[in-house]
PDB file of C-alpha atoms in Angstrom:
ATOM      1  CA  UNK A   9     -25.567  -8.929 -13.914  1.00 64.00           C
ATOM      2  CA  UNK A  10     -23.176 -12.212 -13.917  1.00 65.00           C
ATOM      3  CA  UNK A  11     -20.627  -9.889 -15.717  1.00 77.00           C
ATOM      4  CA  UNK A  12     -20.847  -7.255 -12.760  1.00 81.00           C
ATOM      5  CA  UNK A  13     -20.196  -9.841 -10.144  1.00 85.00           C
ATOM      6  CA  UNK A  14     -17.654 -11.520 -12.255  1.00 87.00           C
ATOM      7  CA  UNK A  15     -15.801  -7.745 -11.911  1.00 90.00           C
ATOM      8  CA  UNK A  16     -16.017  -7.841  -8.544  1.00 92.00           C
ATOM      9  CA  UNK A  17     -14.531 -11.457  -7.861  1.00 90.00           C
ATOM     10  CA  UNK A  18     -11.954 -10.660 -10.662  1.00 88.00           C
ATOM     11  CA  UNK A  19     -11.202  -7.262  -8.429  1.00 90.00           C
ATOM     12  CA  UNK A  20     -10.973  -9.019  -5.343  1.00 92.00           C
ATOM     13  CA  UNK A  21      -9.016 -11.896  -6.032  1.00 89.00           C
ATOM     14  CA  UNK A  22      -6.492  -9.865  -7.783  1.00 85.00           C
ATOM     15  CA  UNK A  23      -6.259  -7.520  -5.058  1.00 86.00           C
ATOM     16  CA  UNK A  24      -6.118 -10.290  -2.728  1.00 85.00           C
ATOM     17  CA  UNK A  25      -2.740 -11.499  -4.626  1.00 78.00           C
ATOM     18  CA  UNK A  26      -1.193  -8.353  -4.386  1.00 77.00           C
ATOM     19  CA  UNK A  27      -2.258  -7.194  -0.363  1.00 82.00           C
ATOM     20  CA  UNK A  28      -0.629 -10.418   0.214  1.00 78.00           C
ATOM     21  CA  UNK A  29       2.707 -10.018  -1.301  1.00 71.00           C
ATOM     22  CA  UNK A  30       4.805  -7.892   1.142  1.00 73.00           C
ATOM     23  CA  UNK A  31       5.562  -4.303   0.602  1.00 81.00           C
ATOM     24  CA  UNK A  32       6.339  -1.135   1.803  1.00 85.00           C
ATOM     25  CA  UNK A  33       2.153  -0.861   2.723  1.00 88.00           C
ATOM     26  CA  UNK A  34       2.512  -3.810   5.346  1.00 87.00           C
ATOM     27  CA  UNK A  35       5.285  -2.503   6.892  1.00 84.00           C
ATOM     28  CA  UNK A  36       3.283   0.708   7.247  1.00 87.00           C
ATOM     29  CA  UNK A  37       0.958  -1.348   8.685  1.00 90.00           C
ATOM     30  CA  UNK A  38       2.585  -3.164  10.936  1.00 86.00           C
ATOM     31  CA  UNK A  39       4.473   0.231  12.131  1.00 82.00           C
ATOM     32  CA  UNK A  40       0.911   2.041  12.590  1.00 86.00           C
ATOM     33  CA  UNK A  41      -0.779  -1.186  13.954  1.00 87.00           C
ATOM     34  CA  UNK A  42       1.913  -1.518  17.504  1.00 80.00           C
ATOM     35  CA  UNK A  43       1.173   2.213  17.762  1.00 79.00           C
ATOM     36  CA  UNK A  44      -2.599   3.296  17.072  1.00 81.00           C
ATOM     37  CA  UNK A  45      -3.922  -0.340  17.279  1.00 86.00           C
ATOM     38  CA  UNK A  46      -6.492  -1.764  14.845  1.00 91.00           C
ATOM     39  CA  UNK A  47      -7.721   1.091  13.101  1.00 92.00           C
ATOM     40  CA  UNK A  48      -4.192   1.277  11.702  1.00 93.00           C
ATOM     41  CA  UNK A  49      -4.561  -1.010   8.667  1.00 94.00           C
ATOM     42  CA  UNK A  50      -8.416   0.165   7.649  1.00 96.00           C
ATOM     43  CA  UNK A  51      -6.615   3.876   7.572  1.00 95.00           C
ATOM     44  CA  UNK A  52      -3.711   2.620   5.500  1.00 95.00           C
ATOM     45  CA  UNK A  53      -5.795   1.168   3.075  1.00 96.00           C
ATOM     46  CA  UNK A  54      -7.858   4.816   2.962  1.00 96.00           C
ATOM     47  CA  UNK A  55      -5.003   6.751   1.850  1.00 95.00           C
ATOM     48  CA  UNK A  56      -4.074   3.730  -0.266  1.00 95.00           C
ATOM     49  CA  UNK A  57      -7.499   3.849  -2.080  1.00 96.00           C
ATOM     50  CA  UNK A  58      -6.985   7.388  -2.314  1.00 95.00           C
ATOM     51  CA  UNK A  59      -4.187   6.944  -5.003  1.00 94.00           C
ATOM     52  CA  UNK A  60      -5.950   4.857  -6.785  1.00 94.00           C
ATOM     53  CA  UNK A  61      -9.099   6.593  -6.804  1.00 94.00           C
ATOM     54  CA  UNK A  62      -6.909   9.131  -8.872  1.00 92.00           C
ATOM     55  CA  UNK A  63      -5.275   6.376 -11.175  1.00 90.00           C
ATOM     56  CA  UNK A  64      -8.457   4.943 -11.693  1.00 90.00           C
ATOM     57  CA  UNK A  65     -10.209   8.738 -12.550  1.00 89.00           C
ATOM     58  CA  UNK A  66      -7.014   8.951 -14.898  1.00 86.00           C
ATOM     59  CA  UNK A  67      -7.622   5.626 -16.720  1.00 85.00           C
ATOM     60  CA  UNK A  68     -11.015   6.364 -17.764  1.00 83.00           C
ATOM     61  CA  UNK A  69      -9.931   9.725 -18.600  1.00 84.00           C
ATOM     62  CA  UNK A  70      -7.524   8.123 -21.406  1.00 79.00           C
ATOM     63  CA  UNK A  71      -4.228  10.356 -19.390  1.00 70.00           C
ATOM     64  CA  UNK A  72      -1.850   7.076 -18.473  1.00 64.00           C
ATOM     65  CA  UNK A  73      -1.627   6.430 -22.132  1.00 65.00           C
ATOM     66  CA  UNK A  74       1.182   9.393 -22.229  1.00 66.00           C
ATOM     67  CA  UNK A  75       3.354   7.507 -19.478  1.00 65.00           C
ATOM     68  CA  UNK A  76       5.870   6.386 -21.533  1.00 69.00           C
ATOM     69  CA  UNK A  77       9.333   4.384 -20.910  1.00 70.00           C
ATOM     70  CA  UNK A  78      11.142   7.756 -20.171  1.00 74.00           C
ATOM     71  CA  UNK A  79       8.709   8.214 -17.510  1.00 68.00           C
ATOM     72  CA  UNK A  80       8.441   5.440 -15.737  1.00 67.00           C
ATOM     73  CA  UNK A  81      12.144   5.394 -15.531  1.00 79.00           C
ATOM     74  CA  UNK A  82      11.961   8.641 -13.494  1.00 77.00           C
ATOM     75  CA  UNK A  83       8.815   7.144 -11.275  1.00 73.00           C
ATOM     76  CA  UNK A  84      11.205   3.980 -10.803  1.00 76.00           C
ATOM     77  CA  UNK A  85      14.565   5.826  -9.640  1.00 84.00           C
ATOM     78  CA  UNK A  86      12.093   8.501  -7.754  1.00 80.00           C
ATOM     79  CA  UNK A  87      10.134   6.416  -6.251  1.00 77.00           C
ATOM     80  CA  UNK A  88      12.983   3.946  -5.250  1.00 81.00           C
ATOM     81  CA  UNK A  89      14.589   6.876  -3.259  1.00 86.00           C
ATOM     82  CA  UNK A  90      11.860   7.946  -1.436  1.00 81.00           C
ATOM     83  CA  UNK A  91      11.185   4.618  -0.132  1.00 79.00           C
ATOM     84  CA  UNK A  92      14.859   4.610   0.913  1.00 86.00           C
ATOM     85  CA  UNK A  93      14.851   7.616   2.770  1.00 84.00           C
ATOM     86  CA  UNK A  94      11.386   6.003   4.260  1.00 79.00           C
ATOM     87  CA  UNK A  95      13.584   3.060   5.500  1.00 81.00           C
ATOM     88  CA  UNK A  96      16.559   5.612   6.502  1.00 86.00           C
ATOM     89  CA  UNK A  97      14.500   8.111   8.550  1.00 80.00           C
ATOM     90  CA  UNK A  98      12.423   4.631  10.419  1.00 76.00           C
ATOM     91  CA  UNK A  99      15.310   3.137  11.710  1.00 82.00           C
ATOM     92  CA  UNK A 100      17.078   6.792  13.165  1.00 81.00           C
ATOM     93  CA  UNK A 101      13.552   7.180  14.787  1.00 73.00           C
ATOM     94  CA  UNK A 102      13.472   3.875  16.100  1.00 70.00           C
ATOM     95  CA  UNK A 103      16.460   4.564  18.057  1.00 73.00           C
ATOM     96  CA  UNK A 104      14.493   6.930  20.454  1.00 68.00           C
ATOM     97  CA  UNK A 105      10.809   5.523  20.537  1.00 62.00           C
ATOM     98  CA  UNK A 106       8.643   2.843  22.045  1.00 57.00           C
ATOM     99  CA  UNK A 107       5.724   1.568  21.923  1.00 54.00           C
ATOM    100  CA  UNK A 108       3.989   3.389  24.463  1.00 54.00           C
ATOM    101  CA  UNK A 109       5.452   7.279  23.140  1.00 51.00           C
ATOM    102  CA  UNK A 110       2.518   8.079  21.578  1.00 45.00           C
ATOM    103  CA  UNK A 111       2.384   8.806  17.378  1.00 42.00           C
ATOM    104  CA  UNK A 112       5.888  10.658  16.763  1.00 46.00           C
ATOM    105  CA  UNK A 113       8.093   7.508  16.537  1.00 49.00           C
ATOM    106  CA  UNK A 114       8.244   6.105  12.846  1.00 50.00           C
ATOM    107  CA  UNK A 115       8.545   7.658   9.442  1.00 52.00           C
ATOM    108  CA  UNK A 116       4.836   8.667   9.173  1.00 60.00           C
ATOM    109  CA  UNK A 117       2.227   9.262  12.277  1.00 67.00           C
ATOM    110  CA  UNK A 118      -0.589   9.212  10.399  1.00 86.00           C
ATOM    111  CA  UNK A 119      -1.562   5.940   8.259  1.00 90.00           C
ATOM    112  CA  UNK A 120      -3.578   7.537   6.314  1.00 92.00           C
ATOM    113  CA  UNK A 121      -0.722   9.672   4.777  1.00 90.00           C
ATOM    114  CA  UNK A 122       1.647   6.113   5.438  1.00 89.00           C
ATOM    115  CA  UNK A 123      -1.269   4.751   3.034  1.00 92.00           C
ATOM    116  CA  UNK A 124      -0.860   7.516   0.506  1.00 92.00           C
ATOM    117  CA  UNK A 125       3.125   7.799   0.361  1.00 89.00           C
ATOM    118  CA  UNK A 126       4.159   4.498   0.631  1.00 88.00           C
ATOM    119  CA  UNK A 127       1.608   3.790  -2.238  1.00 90.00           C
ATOM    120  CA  UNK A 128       2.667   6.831  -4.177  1.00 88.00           C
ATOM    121  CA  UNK A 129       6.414   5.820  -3.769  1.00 85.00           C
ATOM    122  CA  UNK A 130       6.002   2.397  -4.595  1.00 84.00           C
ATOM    123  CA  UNK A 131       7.395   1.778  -8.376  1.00 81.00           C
ATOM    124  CA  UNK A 132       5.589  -1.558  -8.488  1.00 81.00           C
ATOM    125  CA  UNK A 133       2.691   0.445  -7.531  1.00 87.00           C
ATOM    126  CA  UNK A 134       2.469   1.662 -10.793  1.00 84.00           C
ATOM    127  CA  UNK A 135       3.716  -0.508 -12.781  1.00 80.00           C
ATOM    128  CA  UNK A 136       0.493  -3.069 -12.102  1.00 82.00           C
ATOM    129  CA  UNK A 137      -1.865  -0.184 -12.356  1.00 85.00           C
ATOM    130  CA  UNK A 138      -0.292   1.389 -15.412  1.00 79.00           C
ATOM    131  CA  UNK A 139      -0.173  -2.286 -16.945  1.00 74.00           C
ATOM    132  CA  UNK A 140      -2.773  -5.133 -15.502  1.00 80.00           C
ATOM    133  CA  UNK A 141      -4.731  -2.674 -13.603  1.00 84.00           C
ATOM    134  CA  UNK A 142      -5.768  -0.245 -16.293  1.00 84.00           C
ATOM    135  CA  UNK A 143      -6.300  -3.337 -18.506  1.00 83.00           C
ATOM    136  CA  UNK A 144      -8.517  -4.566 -16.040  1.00 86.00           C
ATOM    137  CA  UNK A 145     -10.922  -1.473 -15.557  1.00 87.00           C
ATOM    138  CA  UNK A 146     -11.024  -0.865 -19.347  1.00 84.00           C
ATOM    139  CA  UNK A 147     -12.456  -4.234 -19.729  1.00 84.00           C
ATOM    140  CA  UNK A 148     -14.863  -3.471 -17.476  1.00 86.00           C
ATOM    141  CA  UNK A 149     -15.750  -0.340 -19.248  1.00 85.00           C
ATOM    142  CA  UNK A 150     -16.558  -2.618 -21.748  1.00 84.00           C
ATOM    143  CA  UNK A 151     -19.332  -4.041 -20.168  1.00 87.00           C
ATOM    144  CA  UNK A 152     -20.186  -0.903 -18.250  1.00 88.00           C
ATOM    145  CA  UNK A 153     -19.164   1.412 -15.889  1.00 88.00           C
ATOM    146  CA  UNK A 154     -20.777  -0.332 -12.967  1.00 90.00           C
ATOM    147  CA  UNK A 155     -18.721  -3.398 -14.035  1.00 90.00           C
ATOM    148  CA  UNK A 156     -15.492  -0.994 -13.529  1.00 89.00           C
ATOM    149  CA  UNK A 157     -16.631   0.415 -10.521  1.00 92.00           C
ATOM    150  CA  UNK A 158     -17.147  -3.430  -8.648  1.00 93.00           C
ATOM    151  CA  UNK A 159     -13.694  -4.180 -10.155  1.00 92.00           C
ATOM    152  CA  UNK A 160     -12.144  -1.475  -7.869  1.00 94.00           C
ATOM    153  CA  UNK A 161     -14.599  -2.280  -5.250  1.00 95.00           C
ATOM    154  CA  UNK A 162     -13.454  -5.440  -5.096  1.00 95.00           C
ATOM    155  CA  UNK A 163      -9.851  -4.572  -5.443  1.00 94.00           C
ATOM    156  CA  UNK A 164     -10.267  -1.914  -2.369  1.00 96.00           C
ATOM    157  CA  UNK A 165     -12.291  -5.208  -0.179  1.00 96.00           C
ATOM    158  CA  UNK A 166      -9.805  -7.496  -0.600  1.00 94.00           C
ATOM    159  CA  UNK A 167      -7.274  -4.338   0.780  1.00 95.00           C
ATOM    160  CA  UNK A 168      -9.277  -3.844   3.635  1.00 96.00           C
ATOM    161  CA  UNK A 169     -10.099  -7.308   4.332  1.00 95.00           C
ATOM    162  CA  UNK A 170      -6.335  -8.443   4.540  1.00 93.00           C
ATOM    163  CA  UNK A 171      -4.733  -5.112   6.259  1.00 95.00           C
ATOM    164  CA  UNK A 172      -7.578  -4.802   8.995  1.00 95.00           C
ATOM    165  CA  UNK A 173      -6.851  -8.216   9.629  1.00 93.00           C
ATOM    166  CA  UNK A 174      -3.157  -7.879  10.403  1.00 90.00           C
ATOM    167  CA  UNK A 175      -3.635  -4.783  12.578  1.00 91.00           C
ATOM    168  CA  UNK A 176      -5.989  -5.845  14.178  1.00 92.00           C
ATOM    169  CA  UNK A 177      -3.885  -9.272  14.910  1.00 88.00           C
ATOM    170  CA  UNK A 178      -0.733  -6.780  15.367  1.00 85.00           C
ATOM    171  CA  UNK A 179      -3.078  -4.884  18.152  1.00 84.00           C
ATOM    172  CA  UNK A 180      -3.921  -7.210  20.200  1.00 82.00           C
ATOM    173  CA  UNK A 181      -0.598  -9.101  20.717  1.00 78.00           C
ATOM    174  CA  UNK A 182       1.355  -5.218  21.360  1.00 71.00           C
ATOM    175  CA  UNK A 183       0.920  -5.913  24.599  1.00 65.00           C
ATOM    176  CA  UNK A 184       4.047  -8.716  23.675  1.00 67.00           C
ATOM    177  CA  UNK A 185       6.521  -5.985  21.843  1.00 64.00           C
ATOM    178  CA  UNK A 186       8.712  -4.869  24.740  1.00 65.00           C
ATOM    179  CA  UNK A 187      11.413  -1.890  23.800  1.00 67.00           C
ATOM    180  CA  UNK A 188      13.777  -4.043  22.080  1.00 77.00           C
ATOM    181  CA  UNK A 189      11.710  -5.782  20.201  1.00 74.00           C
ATOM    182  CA  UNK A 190       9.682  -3.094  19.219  1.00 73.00           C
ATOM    183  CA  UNK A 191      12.699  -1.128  18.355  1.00 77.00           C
ATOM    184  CA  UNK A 192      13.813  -4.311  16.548  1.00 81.00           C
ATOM    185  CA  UNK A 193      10.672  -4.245  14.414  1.00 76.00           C
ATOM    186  CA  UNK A 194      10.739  -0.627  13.142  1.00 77.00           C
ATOM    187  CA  UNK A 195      14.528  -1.657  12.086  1.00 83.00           C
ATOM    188  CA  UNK A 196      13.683  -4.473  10.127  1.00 83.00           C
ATOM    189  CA  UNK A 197      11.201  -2.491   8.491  1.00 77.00           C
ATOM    190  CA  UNK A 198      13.043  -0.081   7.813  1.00 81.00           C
ATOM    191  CA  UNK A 199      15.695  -2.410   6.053  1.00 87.00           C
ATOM    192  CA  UNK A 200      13.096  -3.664   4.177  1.00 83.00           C
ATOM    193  CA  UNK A 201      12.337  -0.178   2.597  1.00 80.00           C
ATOM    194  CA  UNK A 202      15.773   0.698   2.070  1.00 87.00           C
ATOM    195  CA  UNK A 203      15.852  -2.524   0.005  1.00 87.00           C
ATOM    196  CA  UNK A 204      13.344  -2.736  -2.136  1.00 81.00           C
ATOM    197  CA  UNK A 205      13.730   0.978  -2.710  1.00 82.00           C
ATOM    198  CA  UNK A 206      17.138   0.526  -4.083  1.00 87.00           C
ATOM    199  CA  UNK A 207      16.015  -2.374  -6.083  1.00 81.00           C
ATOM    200  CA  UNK A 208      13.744  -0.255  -8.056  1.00 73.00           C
ATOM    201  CA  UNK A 209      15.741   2.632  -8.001  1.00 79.00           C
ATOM    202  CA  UNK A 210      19.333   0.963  -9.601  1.00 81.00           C
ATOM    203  CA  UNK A 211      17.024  -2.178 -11.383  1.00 65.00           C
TER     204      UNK A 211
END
């Protein structure tokens, strides 16, 4: 039973560590957060946990063993483009949106498909899942497959915990984001993707 809770401590303050470093998921956050309000970051983290629900599925099923160098140079440069275009296509929107025009403005309406593509696009993304993270659930295969399970559990708390609480901060100070500045923030954003997507993609 220790072991089990040891999992999910171990799952949640390693997914702590990484909701806290940011990436292309905050922004998505932040962008879905001055538009939909608090329910933003919980529906982030959904399509988020989505993706990993998969990688997880795919680890126990033995299948990330064939990603290979070759591979993950294609998920790297592929992955490092999308998010570019991601950054691209949210500062042209931001151009003709505000806060108050409803879900169009932005790269990606819906936060739960912000959750899954920003996630999916993400090299780093993988790289921690195909490397610490799929060490991590194996060893708690080891001890059982409830051990596992509070791993990710933990992992997908500490995910929810952190992105629920910046939308909802994020919601309740919109009020504050005028045009500019509103405008302003989707740009930065924006040049944040196109960054660290071009990092990835010519690293």
């Amino acid at each position: 039973m220790l072991a089990i809770l040891d999992m999910l401590f171990v799952g949640f303050a390693v997914g702590l560590t990484g909701a806290l470093v940011p990436g292309p998921m905050l922004f998505a956050t932040i962008e879905g957060s001055l538009k939909k309000g608090w329910r933003a970051g919980p529906e982030v983290v959904l399509g988020h946990a989505l993706i990993e629900l998969l990688i997880c599925i795919l680890i126990v099923l033995g299948l990330t063993s064939l990603i290979g160098d070759a591979e993950m140079s294609v998920i790297f440069f592929v992955g490092g483009m999308v998010l570019v275009v991601f950054g691209l296509l949210t500062i042209i929107q931001s151009r003709n949106t505000s806060i108050d025009s409803g879900l169009s403005g932005g790269v990606l309406a819906n936060p739960v498909s912000a959750g899954i593509l920003t996630s999916a696009s993400n090299p780093f993304f993988w790289i921690w899942w195909l490397a610490a993270g799929s060490a991590l659930v194996l060893r708690g295969l080891e001890i059982g497959i409830f051990a596992a399970v509070m791993f990710v559990v933990g992992h997908w708390l500490a995910d929810l915990g952190w992105f629920t609480f910046v939308s909802t901060s994020l919601s309740k100070t919109r009020s504050f984001f005028s045009g500019p500045i509103y405008r302003g923030v989707l740009t930065c954003c924006g040049l944040f993707l196109i960054g660290f997507g071009t990092w990835f993609a010519l690293g």
